[in-house]
Coordinates of C-alpha atoms and ligand atoms in Angstrom, one line a residue:
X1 CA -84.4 60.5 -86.8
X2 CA -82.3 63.5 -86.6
X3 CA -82.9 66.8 -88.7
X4 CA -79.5 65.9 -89.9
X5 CA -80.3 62.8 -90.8
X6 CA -83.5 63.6 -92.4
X7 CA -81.7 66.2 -94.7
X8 CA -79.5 64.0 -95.4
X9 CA -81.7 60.9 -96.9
X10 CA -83.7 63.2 -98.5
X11 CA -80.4 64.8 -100.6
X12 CA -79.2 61.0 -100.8
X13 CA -82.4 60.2 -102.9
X14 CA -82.8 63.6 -104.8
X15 CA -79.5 63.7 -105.8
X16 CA -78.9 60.4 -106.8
X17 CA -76.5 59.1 -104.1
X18 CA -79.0 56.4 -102.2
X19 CA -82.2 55.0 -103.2
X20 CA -84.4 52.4 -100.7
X21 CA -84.3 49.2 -102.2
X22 CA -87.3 47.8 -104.3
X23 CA -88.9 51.6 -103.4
X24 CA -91.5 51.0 -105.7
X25 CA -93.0 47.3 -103.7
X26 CA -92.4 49.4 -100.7
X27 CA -89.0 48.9 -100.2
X28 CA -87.4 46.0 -98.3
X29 CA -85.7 47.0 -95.0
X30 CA -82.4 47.3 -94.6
X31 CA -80.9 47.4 -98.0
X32 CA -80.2 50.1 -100.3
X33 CA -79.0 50.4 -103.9
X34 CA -76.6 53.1 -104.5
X35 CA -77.0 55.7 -107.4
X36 CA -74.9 57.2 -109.7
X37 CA -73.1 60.0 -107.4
X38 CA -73.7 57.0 -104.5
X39 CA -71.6 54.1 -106.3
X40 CA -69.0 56.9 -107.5
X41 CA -68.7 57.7 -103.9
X42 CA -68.3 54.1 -102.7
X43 CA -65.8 52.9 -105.2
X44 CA -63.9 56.4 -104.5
X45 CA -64.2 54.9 -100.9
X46 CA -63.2 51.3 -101.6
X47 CA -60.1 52.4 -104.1
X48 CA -58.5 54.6 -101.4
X49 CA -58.9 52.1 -99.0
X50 CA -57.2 49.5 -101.7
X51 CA -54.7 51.4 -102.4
X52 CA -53.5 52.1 -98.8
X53 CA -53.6 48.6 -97.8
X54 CA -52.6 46.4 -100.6
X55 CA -50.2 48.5 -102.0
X56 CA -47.3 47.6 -100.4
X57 CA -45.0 44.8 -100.0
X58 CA -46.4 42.7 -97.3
X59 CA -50.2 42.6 -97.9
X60 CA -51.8 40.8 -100.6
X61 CA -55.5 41.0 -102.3
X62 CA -58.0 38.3 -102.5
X63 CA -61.4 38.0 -103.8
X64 CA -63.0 35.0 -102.1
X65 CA -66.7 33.4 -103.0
X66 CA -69.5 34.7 -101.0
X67 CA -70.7 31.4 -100.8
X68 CA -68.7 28.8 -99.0
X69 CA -68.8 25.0 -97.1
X70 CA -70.8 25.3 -94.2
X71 CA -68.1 23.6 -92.4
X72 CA -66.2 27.0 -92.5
X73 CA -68.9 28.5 -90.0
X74 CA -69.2 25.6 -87.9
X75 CA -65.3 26.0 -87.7
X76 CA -65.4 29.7 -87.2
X77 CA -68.0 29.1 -84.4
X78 CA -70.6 31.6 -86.3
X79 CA -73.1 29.0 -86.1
X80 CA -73.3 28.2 -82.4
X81 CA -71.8 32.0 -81.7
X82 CA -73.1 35.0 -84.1
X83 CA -75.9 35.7 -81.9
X84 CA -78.0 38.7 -80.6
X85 CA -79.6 39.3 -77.8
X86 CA -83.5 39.6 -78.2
X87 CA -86.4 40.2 -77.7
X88 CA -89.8 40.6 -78.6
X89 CA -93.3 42.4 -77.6
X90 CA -95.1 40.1 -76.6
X91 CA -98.8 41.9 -78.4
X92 CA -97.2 43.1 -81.5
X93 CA -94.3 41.2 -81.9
X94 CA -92.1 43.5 -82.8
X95 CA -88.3 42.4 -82.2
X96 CA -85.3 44.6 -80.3
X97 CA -82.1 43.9 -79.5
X98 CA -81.7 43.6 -76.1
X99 CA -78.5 45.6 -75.6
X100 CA -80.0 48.4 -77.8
X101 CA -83.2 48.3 -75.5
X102 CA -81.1 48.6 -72.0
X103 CA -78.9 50.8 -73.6
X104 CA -81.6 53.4 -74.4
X105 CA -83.0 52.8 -70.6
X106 CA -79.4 54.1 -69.4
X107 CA -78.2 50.9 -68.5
X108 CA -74.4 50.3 -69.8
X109 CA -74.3 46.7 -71.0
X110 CA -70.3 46.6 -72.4
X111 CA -69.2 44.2 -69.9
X112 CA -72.9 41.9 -69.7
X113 CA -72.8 38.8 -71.0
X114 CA -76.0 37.5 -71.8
X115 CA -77.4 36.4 -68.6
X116 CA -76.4 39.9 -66.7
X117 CA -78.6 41.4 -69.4
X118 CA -81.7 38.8 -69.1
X119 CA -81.6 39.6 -65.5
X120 CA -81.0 43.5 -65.9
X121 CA -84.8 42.9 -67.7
X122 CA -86.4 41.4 -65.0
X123 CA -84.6 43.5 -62.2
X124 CA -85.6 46.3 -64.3
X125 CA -89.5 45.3 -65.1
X126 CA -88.1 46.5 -68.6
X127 CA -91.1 47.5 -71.0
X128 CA -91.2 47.1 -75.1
X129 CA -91.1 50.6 -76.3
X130 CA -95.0 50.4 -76.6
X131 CA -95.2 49.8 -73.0
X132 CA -95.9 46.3 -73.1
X133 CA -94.9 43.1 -71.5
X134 CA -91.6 41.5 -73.4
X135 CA -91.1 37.9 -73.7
X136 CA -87.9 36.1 -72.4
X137 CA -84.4 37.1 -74.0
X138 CA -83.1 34.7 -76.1
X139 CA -80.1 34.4 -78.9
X140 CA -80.9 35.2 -82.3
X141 CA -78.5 33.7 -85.1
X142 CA -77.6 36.5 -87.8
X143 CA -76.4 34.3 -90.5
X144 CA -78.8 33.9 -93.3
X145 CA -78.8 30.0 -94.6
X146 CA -79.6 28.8 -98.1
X147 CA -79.4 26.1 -100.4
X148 CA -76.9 24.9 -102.6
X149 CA -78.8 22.6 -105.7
X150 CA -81.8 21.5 -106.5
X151 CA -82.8 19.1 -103.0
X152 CA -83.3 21.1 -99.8
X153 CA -81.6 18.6 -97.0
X154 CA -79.2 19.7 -94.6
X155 CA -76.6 18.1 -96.6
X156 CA -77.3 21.0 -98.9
X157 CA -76.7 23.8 -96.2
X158 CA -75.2 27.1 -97.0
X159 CA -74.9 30.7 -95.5
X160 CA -74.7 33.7 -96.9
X161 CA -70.9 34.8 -95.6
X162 CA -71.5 37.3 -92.5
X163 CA -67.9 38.4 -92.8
X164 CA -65.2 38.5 -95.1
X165 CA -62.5 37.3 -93.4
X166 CA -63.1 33.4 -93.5
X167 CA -62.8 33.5 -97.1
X168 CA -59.3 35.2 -96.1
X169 CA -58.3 32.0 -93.7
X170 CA -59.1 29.5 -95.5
X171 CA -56.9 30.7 -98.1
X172 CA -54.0 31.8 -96.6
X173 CA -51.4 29.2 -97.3
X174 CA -52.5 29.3 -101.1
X175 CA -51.7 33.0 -100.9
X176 CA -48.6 32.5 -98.6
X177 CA -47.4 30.1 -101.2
X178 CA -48.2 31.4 -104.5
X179 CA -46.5 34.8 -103.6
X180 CA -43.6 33.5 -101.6
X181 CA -44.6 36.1 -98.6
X182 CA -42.6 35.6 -95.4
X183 CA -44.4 36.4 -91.7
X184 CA -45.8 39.3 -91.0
X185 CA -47.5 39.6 -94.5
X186 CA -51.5 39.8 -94.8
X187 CA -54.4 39.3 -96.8
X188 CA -56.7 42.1 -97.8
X189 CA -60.0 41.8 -99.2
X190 CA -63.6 43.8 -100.5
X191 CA -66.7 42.3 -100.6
X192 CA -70.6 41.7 -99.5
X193 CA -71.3 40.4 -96.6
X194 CA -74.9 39.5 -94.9
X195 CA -76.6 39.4 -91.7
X196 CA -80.1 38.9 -90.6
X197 CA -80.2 41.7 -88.3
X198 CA -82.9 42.2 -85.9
X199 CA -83.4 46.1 -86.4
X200 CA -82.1 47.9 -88.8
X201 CA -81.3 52.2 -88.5
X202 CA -79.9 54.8 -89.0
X203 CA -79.9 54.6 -93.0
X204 CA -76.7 53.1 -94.2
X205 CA -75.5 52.3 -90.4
X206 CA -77.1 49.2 -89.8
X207 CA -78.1 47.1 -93.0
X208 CA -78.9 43.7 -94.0
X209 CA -76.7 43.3 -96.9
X210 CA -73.8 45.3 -96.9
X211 CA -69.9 45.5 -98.0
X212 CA -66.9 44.8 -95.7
X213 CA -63.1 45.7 -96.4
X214 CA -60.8 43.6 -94.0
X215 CA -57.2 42.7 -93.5
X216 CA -56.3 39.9 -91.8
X217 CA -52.5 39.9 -91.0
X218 CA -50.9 36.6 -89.7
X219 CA -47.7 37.1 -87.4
X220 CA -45.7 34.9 -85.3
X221 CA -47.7 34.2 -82.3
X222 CA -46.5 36.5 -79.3
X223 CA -45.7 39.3 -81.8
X224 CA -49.6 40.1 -81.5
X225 CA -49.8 43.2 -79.3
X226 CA -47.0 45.0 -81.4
X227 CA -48.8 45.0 -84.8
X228 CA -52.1 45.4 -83.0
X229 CA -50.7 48.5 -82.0
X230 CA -49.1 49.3 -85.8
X231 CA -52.5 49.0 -87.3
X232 CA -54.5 50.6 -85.1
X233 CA -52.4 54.1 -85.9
X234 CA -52.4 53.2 -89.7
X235 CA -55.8 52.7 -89.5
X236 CA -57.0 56.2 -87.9
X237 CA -54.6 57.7 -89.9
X238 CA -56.2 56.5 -92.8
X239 CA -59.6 57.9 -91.8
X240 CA -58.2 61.5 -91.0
X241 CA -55.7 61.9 -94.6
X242 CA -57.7 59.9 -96.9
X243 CA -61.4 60.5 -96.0
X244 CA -60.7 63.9 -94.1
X245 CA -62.5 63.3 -91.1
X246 CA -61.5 66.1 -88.6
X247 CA -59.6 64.2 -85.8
X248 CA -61.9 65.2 -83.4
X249 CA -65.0 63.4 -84.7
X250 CA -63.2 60.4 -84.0
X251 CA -62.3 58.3 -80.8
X252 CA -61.3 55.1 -79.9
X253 CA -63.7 52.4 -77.8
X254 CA -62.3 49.3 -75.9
X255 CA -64.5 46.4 -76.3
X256 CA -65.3 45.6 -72.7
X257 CA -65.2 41.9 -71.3
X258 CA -69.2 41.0 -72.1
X259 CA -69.0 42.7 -75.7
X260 CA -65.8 40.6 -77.2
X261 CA -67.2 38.3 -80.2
X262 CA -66.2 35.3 -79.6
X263 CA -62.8 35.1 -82.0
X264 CA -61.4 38.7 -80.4
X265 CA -58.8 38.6 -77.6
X266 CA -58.6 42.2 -77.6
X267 CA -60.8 44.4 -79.7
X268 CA -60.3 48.5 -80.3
X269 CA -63.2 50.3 -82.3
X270 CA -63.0 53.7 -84.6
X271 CA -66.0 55.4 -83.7
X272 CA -67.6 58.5 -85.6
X273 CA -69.7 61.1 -84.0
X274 CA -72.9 60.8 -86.3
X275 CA -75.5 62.4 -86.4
X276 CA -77.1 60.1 -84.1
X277 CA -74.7 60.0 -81.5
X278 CA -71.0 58.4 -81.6
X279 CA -70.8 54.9 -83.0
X280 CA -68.3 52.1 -84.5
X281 CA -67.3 52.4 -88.0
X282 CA -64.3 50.2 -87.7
X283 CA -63.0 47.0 -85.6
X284 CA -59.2 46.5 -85.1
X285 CA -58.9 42.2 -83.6
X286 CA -56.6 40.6 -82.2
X287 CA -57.8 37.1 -83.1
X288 CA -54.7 35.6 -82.0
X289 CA -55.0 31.7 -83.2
X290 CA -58.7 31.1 -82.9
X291 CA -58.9 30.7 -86.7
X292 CA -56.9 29.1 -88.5
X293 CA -56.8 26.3 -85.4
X294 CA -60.2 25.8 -85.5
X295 CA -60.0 25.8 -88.9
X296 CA -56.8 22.8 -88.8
X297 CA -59.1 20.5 -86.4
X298 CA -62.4 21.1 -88.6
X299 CA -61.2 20.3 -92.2
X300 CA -58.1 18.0 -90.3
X301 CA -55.5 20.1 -93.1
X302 CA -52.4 21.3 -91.7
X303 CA -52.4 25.0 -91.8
X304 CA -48.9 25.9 -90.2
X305 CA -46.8 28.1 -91.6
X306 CA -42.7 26.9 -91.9
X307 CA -40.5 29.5 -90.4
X308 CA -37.1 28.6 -92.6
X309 CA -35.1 30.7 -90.6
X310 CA -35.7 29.7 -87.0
X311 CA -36.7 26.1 -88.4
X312 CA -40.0 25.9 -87.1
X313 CA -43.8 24.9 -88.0
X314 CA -46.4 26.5 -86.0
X315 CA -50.0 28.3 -86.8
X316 CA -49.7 32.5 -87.1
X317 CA -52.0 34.2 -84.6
X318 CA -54.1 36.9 -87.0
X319 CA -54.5 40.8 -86.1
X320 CA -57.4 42.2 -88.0
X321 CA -58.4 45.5 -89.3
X322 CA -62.3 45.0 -90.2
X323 CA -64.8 48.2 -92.0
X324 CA -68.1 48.5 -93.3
X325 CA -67.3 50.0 -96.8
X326 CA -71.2 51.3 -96.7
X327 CA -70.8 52.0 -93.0
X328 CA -67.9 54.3 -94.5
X329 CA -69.8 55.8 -97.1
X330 CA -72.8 57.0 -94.2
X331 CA -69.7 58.4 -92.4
X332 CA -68.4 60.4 -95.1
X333 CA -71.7 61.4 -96.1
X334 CA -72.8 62.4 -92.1
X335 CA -69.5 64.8 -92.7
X336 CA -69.7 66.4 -95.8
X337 CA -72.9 67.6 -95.3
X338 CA -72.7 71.1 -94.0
X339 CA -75.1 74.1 -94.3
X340 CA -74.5 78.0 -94.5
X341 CA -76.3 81.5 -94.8
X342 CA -75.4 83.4 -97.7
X343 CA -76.4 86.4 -99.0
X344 CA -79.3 85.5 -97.0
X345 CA -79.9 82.2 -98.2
X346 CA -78.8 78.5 -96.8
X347 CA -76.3 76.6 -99.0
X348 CA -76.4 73.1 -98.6
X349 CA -72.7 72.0 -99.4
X350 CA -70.9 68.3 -99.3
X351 CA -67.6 69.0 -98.1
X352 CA -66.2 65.4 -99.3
X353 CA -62.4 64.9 -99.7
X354 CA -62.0 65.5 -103.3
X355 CA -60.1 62.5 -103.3
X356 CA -63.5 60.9 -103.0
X357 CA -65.9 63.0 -104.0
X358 CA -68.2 61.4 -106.6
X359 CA -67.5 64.5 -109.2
X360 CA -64.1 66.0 -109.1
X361 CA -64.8 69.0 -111.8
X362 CA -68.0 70.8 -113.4
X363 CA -67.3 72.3 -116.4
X364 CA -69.6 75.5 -117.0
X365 CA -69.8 77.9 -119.9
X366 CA -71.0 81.4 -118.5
X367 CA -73.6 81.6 -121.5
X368 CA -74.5 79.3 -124.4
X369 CA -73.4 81.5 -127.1
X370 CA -70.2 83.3 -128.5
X371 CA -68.0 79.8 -128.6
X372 CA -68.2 79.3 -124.8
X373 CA -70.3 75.8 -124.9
X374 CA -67.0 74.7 -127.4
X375 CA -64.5 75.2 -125.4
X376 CA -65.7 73.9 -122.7
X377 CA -66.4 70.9 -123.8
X378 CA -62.9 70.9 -125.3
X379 CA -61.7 71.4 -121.7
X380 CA -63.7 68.7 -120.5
X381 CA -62.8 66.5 -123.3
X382 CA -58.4 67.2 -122.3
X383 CA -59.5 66.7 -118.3
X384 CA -61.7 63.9 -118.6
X385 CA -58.8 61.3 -119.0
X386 CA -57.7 62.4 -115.6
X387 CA -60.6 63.1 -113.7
X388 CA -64.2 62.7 -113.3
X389 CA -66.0 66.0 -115.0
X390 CA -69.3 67.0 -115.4
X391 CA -70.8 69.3 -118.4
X392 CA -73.6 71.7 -117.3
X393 CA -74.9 74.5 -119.4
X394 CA -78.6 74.8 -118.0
X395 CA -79.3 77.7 -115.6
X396 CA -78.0 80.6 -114.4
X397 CA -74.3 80.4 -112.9
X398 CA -75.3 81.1 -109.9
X399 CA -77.8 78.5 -109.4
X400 CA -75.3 75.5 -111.1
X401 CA -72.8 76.7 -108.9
X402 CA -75.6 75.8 -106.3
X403 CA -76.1 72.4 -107.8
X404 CA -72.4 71.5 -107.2
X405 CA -72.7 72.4 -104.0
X406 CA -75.1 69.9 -102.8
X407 CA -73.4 67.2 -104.9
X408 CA -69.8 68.0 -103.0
X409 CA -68.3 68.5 -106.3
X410 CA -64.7 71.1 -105.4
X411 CA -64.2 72.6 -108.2
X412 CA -66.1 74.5 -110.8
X413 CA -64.7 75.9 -114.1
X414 CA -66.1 78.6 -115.8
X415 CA -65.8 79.5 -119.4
X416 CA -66.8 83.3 -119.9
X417 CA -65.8 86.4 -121.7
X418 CA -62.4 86.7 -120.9
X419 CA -61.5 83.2 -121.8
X420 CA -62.4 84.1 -125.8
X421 CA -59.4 87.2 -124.7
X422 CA -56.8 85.6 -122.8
X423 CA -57.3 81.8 -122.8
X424 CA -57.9 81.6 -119.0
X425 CA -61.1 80.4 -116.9
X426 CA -62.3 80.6 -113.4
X427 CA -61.6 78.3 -110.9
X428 CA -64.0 78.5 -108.2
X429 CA -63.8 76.7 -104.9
X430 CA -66.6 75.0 -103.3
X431 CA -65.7 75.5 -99.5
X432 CA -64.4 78.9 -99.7
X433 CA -66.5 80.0 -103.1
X434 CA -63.1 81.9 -104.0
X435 CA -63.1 82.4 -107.5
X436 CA -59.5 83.1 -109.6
X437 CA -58.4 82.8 -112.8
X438 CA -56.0 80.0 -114.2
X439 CA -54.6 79.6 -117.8
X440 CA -56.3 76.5 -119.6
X441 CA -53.2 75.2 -119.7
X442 CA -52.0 75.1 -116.2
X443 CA -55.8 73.6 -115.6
X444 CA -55.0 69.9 -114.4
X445 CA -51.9 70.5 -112.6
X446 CA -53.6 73.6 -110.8
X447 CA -56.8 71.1 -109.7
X448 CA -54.5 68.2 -108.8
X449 CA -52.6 70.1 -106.4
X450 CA -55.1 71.7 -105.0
X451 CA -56.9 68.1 -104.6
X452 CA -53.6 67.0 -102.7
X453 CA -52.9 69.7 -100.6
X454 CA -57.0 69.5 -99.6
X455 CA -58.1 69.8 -95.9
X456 CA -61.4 69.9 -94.2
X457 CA -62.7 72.8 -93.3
X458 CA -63.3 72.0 -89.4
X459 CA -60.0 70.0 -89.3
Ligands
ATP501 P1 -72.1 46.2 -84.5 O1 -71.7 46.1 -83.1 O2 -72.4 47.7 -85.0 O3 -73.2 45.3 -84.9 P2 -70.0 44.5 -85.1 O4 -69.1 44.8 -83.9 O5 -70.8 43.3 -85.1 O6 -70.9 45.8 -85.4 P3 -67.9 43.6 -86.8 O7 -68.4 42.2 -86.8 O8 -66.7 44.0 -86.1 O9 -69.1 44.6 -86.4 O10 -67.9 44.1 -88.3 C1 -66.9 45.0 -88.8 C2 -67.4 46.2 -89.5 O11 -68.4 45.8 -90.5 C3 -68.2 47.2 -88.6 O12 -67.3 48.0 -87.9 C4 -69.1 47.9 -89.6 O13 -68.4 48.9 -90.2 C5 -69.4 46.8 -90.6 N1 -70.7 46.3 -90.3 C6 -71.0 45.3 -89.4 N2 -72.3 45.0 -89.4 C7 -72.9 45.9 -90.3 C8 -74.2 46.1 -90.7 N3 -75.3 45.4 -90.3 N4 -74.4 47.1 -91.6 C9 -73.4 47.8 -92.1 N5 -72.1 47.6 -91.7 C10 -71.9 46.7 -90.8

């Protein structure tokens, strides 16, 4: 793991953001429960994304079951396609991804399919990373399968969804229906999604269960390549105004031929330079009509849409915009963090968007005497309507300004002498740690604009 990184888990868990699941059995790999800056953070994370795709005219919001018939995966072909490439050490058994394993032995496997790979091993004489032999590649199924009621035959077969988006196509004509929505409109959803992965890293990266927010917008077919195009630019430009990632820890990655799942046409990636090197974060699809024809021939229900105007029944080909929302949250936290010398010590400081960050506004009375402690909590009690404050009279100021810091809260108020004269406080920054004063009165207004008008320091 990277020093980065390191730092990083270790101020996730002492500060409350991320905590390993079950810690105390010994955790269970590759899930994590978020904490009470942590699930701040995420729904911060999941509203802005909300917000910037559902509010508008032609996308709509769904919240499907994570459970569905298991005929919706055969259709999606997740059960003969959501595979991995793997393998296993053949003394310990540990198991790799194949890919993952070339990859790290310099071998560039984007346009492999799977046999290209299996014979990369062999050309190779490709070791475990132990140094010992590796038995022969197959395909691993990521979906994990369950029961539904109280008999256990394959009659009672379910999976635990692996995406989102089926949820969104098996309901589309409902939702094209109910909200009389004319092509192009979409379908926008949040929500858990599971896969059985072989290895997990990398913290929040790569987890077992984890939370998806895709779009899946249905056009006329041929019209494909132009909103591909459309939401590829909205997309970035949500990851640089919303989150504040500096444009130049982000680039684009075309999936080659051998690395195209088995819906995607065309497929464009966002990737993020972690810490541990650069790597997806988000996947813009063209799907084209995969979908929602496999999904007419499996359940034999006609899911064409009518095109009134031209007269018309045919089935919309789908582009789709597809993000980890806890992939997100490890990106925004692999940003923020940031460390500095002052006065010859390092500050550790979260340099979140304070759009998202989990704590907009601590609320500090210099010393816990002379009326200070009350009117600070009557300034938290006016701001607390509008934003998310924190009270904190413990310490000297210097040390809860310190505290902030490392929590990424971006603004600190402080109640002193000269508030008891003049009715003013200090406003002091967390990037820059300029202090000035502001008149309680002109407080919200003088935060909010400052929020708005935000940008990252290395942007
Ligand atoms: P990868 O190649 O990293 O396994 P993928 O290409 O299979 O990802 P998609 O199926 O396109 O991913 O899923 C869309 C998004 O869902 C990803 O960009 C990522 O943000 C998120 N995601 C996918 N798998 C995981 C996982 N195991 N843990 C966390 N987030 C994930």
């Amino acid at each position: 793991m990277s020093d980065v990184m390191e730092k990083l888990v270790s101020l996730c868990k002492r500060k409350g953001f991320i905590f390993q699941s079950s810690e105390i059995y010994g955790g269970l790999n590759g899930c994590w429960d978020y904490g009470p800056l942590g699930v701040e953070l995420l729904r911060n994370i999941k509203e802005s994304w909300w917000r910037s795709m559902t509010y508008r005219e032609d996308v709509e919001g769904i919240d499907a079951s994570i459970l569905m018939h298991a005929k919706v995966w055969e259709a999606s072909g997740h059960v003969e396609g959501f595979n991995d490439p793997m393998v296993e050490d053949s003394k310990t058994n540990e198991r790799f991804r194949l890919d993952h394993l070339l990859e790290e032995a310099g071998v560039e496997c984007t346009d492999l399919t799977f046999d290209d790979m299996a014979a990369k091993v062999a050309e190779l004489g490709l070791k475990s990373p132990k140094g010992n032999e590796l038995t022969a590649p197959r395909q691993f199924n990521m979906m994990f399968r369950t029961h539904v009621g109280p008999v256990e035959d394959s009659a009672s077969v379910v999976y635990l969804r692996p995406e989102t988006a089926q949820g969104i196509f098996v309901n589309y004509l409902n939702v094209q229906q109910a909200m009389r929505q004319k092509l192009p409109f979409g379908i926008a959803q949040i929500g858990k999604a599971f896969r059985n992965e072989i290895t997990t890293k990398n913290f929040l990266f790569r987890t077992r269960e984890f939370e998806q927010m895709e779009m899946q917008y249905f056009v006329k077919p041929g019209e494909e390549e132009k909103w591909f195009d459309y939401w590829k630019q909205e997309r970035r430009k949500w990851f640089t105004e919303a989150l504040g990632i500096p444009a130049s820890r982000l680039r684009w990655h075309e999936h080659g031929s051998g690395e195209l799942a088995h819906y995607a046409r065309q497929a464009f990636d966002i990737h993020f330079e972690f810490p541990f090197g650069w790597d997806e974060v988000e996947g813009i699809h063209n799907r084209g009509q995969f979908d929602l024809g496999q999904h007419e021939e499996f359940s034999g229900k006609q899911l064409k849409y009518f095109d009134e105007a031209a007269k018309e029944k045919f089935v919309p080909a789908v582009v789709e915009t597809s993000i980890g929302a806890s992939r997100s949250t490890m990106m925004v936290l692999s940003n923020a963090y940031d460390e500095e010398e002052v006065k010859g010590e390092t500050r550790t400081v979260m340099r979140f968007h304070p759009k998202i960050a989990p704590l907009k506004v601590a609320i500090l009375p210099l010393v816990k005497r002379d009326g200070m402690p009350d009117i600070a909590r009557k300034i938290e009690a006016d701001l607390r309507d509008h934003l998310r404050v924190f009270y904190d009279e413990g310490g000297a100021i210097g040390r809860r300004y310190r505290r902030m810091d490392e929590v990424g809260t971006p603004f600190c108020v402080t109640v002193d002498s000269d508030t008891l004269e003049d009715d003013t406080v200090t406003v002091r920054e967390r990037d820059s740690m300029e202090q000035n004063r502001v008149k309680i009165t002109d407080l919200l207004g003088e935060l909010t604009n400052r929020m708005a008008n935000w940008k990252h320091p290395a942007a």
